mmCIF file of C-alpha atoms and ligand atoms in Angstrom:
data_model
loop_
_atom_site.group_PDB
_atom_site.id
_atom_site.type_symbol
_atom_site.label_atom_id
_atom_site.label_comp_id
_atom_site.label_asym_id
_atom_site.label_seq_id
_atom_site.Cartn_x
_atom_site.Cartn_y
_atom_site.Cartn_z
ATOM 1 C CA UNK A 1 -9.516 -36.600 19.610
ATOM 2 C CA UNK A 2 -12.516 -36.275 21.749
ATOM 3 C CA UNK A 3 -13.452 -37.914 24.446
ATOM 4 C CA UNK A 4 -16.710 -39.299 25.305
ATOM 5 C CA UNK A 5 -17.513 -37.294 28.330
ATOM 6 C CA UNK A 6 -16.525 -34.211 25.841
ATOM 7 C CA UNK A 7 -18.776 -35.226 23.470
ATOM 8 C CA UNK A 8 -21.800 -35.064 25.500
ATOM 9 C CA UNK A 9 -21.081 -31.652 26.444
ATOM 10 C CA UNK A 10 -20.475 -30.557 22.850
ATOM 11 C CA UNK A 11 -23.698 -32.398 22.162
ATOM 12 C CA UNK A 12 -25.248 -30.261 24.430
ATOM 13 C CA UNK A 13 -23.904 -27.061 23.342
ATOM 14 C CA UNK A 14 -24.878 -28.000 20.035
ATOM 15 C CA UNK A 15 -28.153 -28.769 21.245
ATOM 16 C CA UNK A 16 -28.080 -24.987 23.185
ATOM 17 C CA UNK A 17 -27.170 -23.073 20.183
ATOM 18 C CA UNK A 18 -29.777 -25.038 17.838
ATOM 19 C CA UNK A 19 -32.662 -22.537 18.319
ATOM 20 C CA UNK A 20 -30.552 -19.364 17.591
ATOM 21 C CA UNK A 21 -29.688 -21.383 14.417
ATOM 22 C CA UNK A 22 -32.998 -22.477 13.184
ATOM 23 C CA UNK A 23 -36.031 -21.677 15.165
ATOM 24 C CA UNK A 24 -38.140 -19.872 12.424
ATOM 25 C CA UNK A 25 -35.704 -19.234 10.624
ATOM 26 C CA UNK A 26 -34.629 -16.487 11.814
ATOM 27 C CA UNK A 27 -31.206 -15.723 14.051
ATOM 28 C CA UNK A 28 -31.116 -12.613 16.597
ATOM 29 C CA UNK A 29 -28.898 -9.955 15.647
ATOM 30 C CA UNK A 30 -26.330 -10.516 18.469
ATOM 31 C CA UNK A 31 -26.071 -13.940 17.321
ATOM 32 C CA UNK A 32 -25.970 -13.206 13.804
ATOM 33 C CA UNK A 33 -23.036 -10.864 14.779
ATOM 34 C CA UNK A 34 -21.359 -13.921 16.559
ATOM 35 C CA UNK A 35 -21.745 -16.091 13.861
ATOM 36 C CA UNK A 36 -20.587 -14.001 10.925
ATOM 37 C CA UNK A 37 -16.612 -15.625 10.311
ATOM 38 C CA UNK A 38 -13.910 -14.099 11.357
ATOM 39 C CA UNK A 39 -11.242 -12.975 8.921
ATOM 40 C CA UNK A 40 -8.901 -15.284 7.640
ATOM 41 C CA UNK A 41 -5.053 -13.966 7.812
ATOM 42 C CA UNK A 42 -3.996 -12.354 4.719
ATOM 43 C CA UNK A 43 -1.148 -14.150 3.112
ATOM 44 C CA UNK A 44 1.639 -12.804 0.707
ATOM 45 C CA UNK A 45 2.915 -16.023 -1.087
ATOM 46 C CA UNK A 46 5.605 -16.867 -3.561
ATOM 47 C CA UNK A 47 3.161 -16.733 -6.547
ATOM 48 C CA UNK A 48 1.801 -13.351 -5.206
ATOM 49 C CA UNK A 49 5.335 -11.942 -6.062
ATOM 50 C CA UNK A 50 5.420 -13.427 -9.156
ATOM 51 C CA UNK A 51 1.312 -11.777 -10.004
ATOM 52 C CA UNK A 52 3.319 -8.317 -8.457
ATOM 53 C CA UNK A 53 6.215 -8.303 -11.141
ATOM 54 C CA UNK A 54 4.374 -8.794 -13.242
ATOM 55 C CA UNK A 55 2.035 -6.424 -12.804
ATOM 56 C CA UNK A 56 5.171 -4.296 -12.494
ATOM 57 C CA UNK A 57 6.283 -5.741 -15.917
ATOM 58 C CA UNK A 58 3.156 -4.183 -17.483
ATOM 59 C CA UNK A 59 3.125 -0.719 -16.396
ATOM 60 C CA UNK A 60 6.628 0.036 -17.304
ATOM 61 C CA UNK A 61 5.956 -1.902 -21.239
ATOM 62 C CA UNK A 62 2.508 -0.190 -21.933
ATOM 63 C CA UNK A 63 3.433 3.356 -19.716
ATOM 64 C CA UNK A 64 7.163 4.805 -19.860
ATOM 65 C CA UNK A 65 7.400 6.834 -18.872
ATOM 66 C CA UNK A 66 4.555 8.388 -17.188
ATOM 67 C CA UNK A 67 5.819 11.959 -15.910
ATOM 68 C CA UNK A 68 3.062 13.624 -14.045
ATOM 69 C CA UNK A 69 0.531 15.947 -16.021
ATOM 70 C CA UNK A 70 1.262 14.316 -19.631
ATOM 71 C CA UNK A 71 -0.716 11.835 -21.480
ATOM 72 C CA UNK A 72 1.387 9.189 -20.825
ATOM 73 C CA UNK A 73 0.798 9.821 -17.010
ATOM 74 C CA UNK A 74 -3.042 10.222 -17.399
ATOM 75 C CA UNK A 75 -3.204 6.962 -19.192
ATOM 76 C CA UNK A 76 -0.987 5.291 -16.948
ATOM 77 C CA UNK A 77 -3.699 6.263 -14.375
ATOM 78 C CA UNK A 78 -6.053 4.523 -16.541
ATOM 79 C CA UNK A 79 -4.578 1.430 -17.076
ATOM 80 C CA UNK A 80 -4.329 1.361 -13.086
ATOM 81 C CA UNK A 81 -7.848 1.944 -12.298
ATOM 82 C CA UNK A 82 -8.596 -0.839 -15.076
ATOM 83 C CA UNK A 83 -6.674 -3.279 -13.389
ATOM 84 C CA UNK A 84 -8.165 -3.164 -10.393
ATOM 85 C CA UNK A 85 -11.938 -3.247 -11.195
ATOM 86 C CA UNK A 86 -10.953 -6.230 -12.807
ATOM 87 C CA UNK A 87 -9.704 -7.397 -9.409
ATOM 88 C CA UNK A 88 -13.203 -6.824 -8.771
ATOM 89 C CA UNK A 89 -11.863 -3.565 -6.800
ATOM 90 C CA UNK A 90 -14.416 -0.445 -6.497
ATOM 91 C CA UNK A 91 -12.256 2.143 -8.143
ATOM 92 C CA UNK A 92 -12.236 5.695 -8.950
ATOM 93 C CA UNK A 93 -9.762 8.523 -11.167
ATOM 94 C CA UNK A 94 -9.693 11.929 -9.119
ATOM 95 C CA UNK A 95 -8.332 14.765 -11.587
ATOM 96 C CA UNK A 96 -7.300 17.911 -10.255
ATOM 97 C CA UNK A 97 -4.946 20.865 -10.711
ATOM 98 C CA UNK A 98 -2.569 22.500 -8.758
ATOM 99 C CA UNK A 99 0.420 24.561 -9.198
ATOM 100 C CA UNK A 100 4.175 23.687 -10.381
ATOM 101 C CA UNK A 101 7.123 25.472 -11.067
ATOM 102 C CA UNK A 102 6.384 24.764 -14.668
ATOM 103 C CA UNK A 103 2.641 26.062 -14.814
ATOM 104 C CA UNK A 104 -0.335 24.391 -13.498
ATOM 105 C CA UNK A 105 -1.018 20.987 -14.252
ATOM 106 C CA UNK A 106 -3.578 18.286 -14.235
ATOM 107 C CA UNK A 107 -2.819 15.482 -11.837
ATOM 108 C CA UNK A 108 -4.861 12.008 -11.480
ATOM 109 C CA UNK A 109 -5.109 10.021 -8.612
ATOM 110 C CA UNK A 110 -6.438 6.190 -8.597
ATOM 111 C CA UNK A 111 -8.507 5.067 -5.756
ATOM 112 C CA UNK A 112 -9.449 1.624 -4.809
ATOM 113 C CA UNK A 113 -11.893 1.059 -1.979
ATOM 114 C CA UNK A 114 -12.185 -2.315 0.001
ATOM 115 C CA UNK A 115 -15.407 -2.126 2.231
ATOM 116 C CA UNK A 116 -14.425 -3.928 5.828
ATOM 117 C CA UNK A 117 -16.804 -3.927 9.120
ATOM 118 C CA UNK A 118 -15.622 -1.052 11.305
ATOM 119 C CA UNK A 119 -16.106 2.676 10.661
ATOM 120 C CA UNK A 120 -11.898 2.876 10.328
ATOM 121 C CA UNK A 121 -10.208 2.576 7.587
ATOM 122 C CA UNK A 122 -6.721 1.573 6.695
ATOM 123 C CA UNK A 123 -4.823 3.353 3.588
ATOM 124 C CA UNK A 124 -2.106 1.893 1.315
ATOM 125 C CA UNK A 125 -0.498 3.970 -0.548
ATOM 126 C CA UNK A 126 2.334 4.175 -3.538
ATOM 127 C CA UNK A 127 2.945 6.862 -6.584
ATOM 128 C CA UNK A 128 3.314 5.574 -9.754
ATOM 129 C CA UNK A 129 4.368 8.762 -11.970
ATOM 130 C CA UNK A 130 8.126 8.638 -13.213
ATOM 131 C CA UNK A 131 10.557 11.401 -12.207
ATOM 132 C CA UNK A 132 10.526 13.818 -15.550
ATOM 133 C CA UNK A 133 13.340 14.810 -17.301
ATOM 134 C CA UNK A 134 15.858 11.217 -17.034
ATOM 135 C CA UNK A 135 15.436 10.197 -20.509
ATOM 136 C CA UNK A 136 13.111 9.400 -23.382
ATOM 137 C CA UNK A 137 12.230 5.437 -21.870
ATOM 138 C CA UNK A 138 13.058 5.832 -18.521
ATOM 139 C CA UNK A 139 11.357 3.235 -16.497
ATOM 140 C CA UNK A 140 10.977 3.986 -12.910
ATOM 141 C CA UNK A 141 11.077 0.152 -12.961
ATOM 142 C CA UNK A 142 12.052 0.301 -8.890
ATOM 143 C CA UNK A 143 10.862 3.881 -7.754
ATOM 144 C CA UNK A 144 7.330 4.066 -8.881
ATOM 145 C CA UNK A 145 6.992 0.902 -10.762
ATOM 146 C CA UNK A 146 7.831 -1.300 -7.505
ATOM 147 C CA UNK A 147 5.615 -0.565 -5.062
ATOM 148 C CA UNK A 148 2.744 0.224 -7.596
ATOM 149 C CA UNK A 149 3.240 -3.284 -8.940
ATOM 150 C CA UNK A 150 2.509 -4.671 -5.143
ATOM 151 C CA UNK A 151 -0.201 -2.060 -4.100
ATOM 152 C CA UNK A 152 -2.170 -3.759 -7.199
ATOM 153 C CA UNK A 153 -1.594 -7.047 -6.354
ATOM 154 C CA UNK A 154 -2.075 -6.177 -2.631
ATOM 155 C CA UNK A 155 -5.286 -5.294 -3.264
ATOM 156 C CA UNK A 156 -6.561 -8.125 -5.221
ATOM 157 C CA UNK A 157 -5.356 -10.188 -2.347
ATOM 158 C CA UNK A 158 -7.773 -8.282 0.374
ATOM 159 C CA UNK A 159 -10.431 -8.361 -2.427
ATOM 160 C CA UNK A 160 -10.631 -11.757 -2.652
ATOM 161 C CA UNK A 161 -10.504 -12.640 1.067
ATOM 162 C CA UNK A 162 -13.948 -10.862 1.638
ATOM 163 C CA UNK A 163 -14.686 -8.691 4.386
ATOM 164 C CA UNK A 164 -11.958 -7.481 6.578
ATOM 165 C CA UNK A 165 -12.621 -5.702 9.945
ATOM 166 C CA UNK A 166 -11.028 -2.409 8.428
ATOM 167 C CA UNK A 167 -12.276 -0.666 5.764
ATOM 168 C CA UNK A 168 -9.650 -0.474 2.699
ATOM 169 C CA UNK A 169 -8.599 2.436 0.316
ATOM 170 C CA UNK A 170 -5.655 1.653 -2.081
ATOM 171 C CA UNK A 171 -4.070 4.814 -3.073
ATOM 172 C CA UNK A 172 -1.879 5.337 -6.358
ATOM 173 C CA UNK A 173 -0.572 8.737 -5.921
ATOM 174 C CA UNK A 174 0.060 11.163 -9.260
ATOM 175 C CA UNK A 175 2.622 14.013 -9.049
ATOM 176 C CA UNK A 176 5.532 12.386 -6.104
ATOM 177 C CA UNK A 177 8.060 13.459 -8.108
ATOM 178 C CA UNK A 178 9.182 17.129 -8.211
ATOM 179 C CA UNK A 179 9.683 18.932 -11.113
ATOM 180 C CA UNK A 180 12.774 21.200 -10.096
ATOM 181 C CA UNK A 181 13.099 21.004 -6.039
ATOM 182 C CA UNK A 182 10.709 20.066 -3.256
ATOM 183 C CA UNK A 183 8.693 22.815 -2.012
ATOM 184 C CA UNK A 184 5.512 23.824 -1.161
ATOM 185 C CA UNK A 185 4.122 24.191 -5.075
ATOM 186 C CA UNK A 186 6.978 21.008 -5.982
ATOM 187 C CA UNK A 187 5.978 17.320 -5.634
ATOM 188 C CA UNK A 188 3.712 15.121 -3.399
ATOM 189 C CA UNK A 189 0.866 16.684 -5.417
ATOM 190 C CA UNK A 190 -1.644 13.923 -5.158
ATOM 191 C CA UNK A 191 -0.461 12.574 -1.234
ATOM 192 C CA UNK A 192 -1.256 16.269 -0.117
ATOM 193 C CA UNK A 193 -4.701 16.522 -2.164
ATOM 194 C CA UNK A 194 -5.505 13.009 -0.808
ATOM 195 C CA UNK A 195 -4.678 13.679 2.543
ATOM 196 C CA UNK A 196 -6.887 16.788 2.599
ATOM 197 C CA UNK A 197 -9.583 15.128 1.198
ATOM 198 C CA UNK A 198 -9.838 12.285 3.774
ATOM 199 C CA UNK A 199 -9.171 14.751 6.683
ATOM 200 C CA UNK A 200 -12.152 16.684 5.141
ATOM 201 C CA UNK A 201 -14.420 13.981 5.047
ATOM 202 C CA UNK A 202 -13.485 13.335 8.830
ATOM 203 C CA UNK A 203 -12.215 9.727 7.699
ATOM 204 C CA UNK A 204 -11.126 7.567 10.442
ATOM 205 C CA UNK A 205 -7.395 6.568 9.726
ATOM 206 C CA UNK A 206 -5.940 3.422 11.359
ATOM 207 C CA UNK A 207 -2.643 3.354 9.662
ATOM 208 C CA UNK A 208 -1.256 4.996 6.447
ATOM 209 C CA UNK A 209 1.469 2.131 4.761
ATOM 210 C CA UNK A 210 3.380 3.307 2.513
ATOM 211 C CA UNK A 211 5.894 2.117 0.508
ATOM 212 C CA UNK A 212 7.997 3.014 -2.042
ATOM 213 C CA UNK A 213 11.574 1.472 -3.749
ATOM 214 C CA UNK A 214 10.913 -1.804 -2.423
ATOM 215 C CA UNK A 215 11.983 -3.403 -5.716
ATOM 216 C CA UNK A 216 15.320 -3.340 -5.021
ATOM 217 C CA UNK A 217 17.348 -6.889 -6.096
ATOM 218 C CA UNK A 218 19.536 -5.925 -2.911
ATOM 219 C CA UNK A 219 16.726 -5.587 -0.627
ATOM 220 C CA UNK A 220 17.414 -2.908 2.534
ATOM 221 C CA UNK A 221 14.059 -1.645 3.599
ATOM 222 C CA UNK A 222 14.291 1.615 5.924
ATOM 223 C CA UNK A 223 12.033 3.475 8.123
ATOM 224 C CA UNK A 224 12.873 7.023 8.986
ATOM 225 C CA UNK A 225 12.024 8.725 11.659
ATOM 226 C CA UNK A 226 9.350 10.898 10.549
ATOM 227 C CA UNK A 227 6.924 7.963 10.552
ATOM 228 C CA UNK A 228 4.433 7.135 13.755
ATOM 229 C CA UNK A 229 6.131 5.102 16.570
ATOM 230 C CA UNK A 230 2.974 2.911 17.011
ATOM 231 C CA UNK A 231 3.431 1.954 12.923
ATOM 232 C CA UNK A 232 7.460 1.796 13.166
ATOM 233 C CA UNK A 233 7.241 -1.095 16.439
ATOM 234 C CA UNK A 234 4.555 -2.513 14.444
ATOM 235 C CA UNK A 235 6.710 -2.767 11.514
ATOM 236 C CA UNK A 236 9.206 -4.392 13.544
ATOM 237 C CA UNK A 237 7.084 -6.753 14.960
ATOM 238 C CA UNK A 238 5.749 -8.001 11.683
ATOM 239 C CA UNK A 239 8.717 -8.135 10.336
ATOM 240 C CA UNK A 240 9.718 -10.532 12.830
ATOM 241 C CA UNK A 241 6.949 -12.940 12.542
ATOM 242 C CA UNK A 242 7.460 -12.742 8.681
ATOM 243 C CA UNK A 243 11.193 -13.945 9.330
ATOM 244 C CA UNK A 244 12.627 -10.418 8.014
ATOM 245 C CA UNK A 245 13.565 -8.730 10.737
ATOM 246 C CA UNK A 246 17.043 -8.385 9.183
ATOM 247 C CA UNK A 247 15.452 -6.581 5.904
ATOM 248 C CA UNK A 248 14.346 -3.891 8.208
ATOM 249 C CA UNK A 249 16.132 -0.852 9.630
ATOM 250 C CA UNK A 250 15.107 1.916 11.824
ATOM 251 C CA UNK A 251 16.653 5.020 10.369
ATOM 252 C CA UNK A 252 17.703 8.370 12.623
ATOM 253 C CA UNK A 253 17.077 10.502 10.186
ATOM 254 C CA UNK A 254 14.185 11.912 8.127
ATOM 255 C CA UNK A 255 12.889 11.083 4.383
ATOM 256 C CA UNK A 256 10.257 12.839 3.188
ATOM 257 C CA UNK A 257 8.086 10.898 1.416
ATOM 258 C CA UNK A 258 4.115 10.662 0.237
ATOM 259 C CA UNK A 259 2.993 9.977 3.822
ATOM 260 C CA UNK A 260 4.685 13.275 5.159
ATOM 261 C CA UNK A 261 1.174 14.897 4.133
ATOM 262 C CA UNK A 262 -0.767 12.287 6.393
ATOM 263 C CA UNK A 263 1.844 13.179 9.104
ATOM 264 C CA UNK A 264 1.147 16.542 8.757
ATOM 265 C CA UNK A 265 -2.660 15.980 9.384
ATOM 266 C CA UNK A 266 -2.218 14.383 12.862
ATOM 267 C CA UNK A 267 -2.690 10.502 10.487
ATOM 268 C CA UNK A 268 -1.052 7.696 11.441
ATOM 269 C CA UNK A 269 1.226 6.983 8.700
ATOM 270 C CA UNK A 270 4.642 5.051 7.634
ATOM 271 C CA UNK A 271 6.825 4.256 4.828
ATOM 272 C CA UNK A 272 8.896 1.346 4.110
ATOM 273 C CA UNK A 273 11.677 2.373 1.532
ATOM 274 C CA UNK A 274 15.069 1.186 0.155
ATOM 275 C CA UNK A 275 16.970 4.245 -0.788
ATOM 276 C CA UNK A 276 20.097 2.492 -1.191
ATOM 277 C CA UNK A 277 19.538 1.590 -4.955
ATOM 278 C CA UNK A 278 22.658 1.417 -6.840
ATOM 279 C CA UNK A 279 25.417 -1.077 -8.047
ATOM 280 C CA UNK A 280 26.988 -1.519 -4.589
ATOM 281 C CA UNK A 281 26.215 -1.382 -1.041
ATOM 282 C CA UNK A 282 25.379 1.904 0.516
ATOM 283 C CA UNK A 283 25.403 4.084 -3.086
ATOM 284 C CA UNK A 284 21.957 5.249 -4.505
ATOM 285 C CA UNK A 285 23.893 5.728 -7.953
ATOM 286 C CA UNK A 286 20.828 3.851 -10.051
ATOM 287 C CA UNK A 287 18.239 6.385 -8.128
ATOM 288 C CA UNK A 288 16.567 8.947 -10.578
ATOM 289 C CA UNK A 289 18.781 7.335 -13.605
ATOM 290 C CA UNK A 290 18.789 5.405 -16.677
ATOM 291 C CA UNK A 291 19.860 2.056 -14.778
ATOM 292 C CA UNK A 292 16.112 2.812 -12.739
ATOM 293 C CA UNK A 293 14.788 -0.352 -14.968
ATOM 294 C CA UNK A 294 13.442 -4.190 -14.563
ATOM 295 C CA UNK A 295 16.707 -5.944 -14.297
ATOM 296 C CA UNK A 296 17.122 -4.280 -11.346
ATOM 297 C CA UNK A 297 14.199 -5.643 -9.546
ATOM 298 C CA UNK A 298 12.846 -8.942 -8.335
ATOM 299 C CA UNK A 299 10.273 -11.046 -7.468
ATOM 300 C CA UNK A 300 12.065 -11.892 -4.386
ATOM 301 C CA UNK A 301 12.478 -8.354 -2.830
ATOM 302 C CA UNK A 302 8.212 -7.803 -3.422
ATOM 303 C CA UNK A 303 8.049 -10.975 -2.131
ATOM 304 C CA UNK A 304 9.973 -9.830 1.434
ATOM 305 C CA UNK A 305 8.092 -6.427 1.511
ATOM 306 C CA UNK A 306 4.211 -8.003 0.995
ATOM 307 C CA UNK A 307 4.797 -10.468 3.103
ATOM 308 C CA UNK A 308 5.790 -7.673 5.635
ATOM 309 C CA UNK A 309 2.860 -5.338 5.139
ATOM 310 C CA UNK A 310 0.592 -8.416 5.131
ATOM 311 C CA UNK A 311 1.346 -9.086 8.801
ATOM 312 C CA UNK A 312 1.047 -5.732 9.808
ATOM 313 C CA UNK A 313 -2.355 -5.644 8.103
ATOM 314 C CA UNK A 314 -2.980 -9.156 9.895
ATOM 315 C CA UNK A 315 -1.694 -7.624 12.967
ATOM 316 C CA UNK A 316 -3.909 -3.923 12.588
ATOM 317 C CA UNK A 317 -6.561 -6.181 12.079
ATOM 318 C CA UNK A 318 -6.579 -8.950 15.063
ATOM 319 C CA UNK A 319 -6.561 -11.667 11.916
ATOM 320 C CA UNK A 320 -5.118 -14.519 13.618
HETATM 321 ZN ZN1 LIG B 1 11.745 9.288 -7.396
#
């Protein structure tokens, strides 16, 4: 409702604003900055988490398993990058080598880029290469096929709703898994070579999110403490407004995890993971095993986690 005394002063307004609008044609640059929209919040819906099992669906038909540094792996990093240029997502393979206890080996990252307003960028991050050595069609359905299954459908999300005040880079991360036992020369291959590369470049990092086992039909989503305290309250917080806030536990102690190399370059970085994966409350007995497959998952738990991330996004971002 407006009332008429209102109305002439919106008329007037109107009337003020007219010239910057049309006079030649032409708008001044501080009014073309006022006028460009401001982001609409990101939203995680129901059908979102059906597009992200999907998505999961695919990756573990066409690419199990997809051990680091075999052909299986590389093309799994194909099929990646594929998907998301056809979510109209800018996105690149970076190949390299480094060292393993078995010999060196040729890793591939996938790299989606989201171009937003600012000169700060936030990165979203998953792996999606199998743990070796479980069996001939072991799926990595939850750890690996999870949270890659979301980071894809996370990103056609921020695609399609245009420019974002943060610049985006989606990361699928090659080599997570160790091949005997972590160590310097064992596992987070591509985190530490993406890491190093962004620090290098002097990139601007808002927040590093990721997540990884978030699958999970029984749905507990940790945070441990090696993550930032800014991201962990934040976490909280949009957990809260996202009506989770009993998915989500702080954790006391430390899980090392593809954002420990962010950590380790002063980034801001978190990850949201359920390591209590197995066939009853507090075991981990389907972790790194055969029963690692699609039954196991749902549409439900992606559902809980994107709609979490979302609102931290929203909230990183001032999208209100
Ligand atoms: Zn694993």
């Amino acid at each position: 409702m407006i009332l008429a005394s209102q109305k002439a002063v919106t008329l007037l307004a109107l009337l003020t604003l007219l010239p910057l609008l049309v006079g030649c044609g032409r708008v001044a640059p501080e009014a073309a900055d006022a006028l460009r929209s401001q982001p609409k919040p990101l939203a995680f819906t129901a059908e979102h988490a059906t597009n992200a099992l999907q998505r999961v669906e695919a990756l573990v038909k066409n690419h199990t398993p997809r051990d680091a540094g075999t052909p299986e792996g590389a093309r799994a990093a194909g099929g990646l990058q594929q998907q998301l240029q056809s979510a109209g997502v800018a996105a690149e393979l970076v190949r390299f080598e480094d060292e393993t206890p078995r010999g060196r080996k040729t890793f591939a990252n996938v790299i989606g880029t989201h171009r937003g307003r600012s000169d700060e960028w936030i990165v979203l991050l998953s792996h999606f290469d199998t743990k070796s050595g479980i069996g001939p069609a072991f799926q990595g359905a939850n750890d690996s096929g999870s949270s890659t299954g979301l980071l894809l459908e996370l990103a056609a999300i921020i695609q399609n709703s245009g420019e974002q005040h943060y610049n985006f880079l989606f990361g699928f991360m090659d080599g997570e898994e160790c091949q005997l036992a972590y160590s310097d020369r064992d596992g987070f291959h591509g985190s530490k070579h993406f890491a190093r590369a962004l620090k290098k470049e002097g990139r601007d990092l808002k927040a590093v999110i990721l997540t990884d086992m978030i699958g999970d039909r029984d749905l507990q989503i940790s945070v441990p403490r090696n993550s930032t305290k800014e991201l962990k309250l934040l976490a909280l917080k949009a957990a809260a407004v996202a009506g989770h806030r009993d998915k989500i536990t702080m954790l006391s102690s430390v899980i090392l995890d593809d954002h420990q190399a962010f950590l380790d370059l002063d980034f801001p970085a978190i990850v949201l993971i359920d390591f209590e994966f197995g066939s009853r409350p507090g075991s981990n007995d389907y972790w790194h095993t055969m029963e690692d497959s699609m039954d196991k998952i749902s549409a439900e738990s992606l559902l809980i986690t994107g709609q979490i991330v979302v609102e931290m996004i929203n909230m990183l971002c001032g999208n209100f």
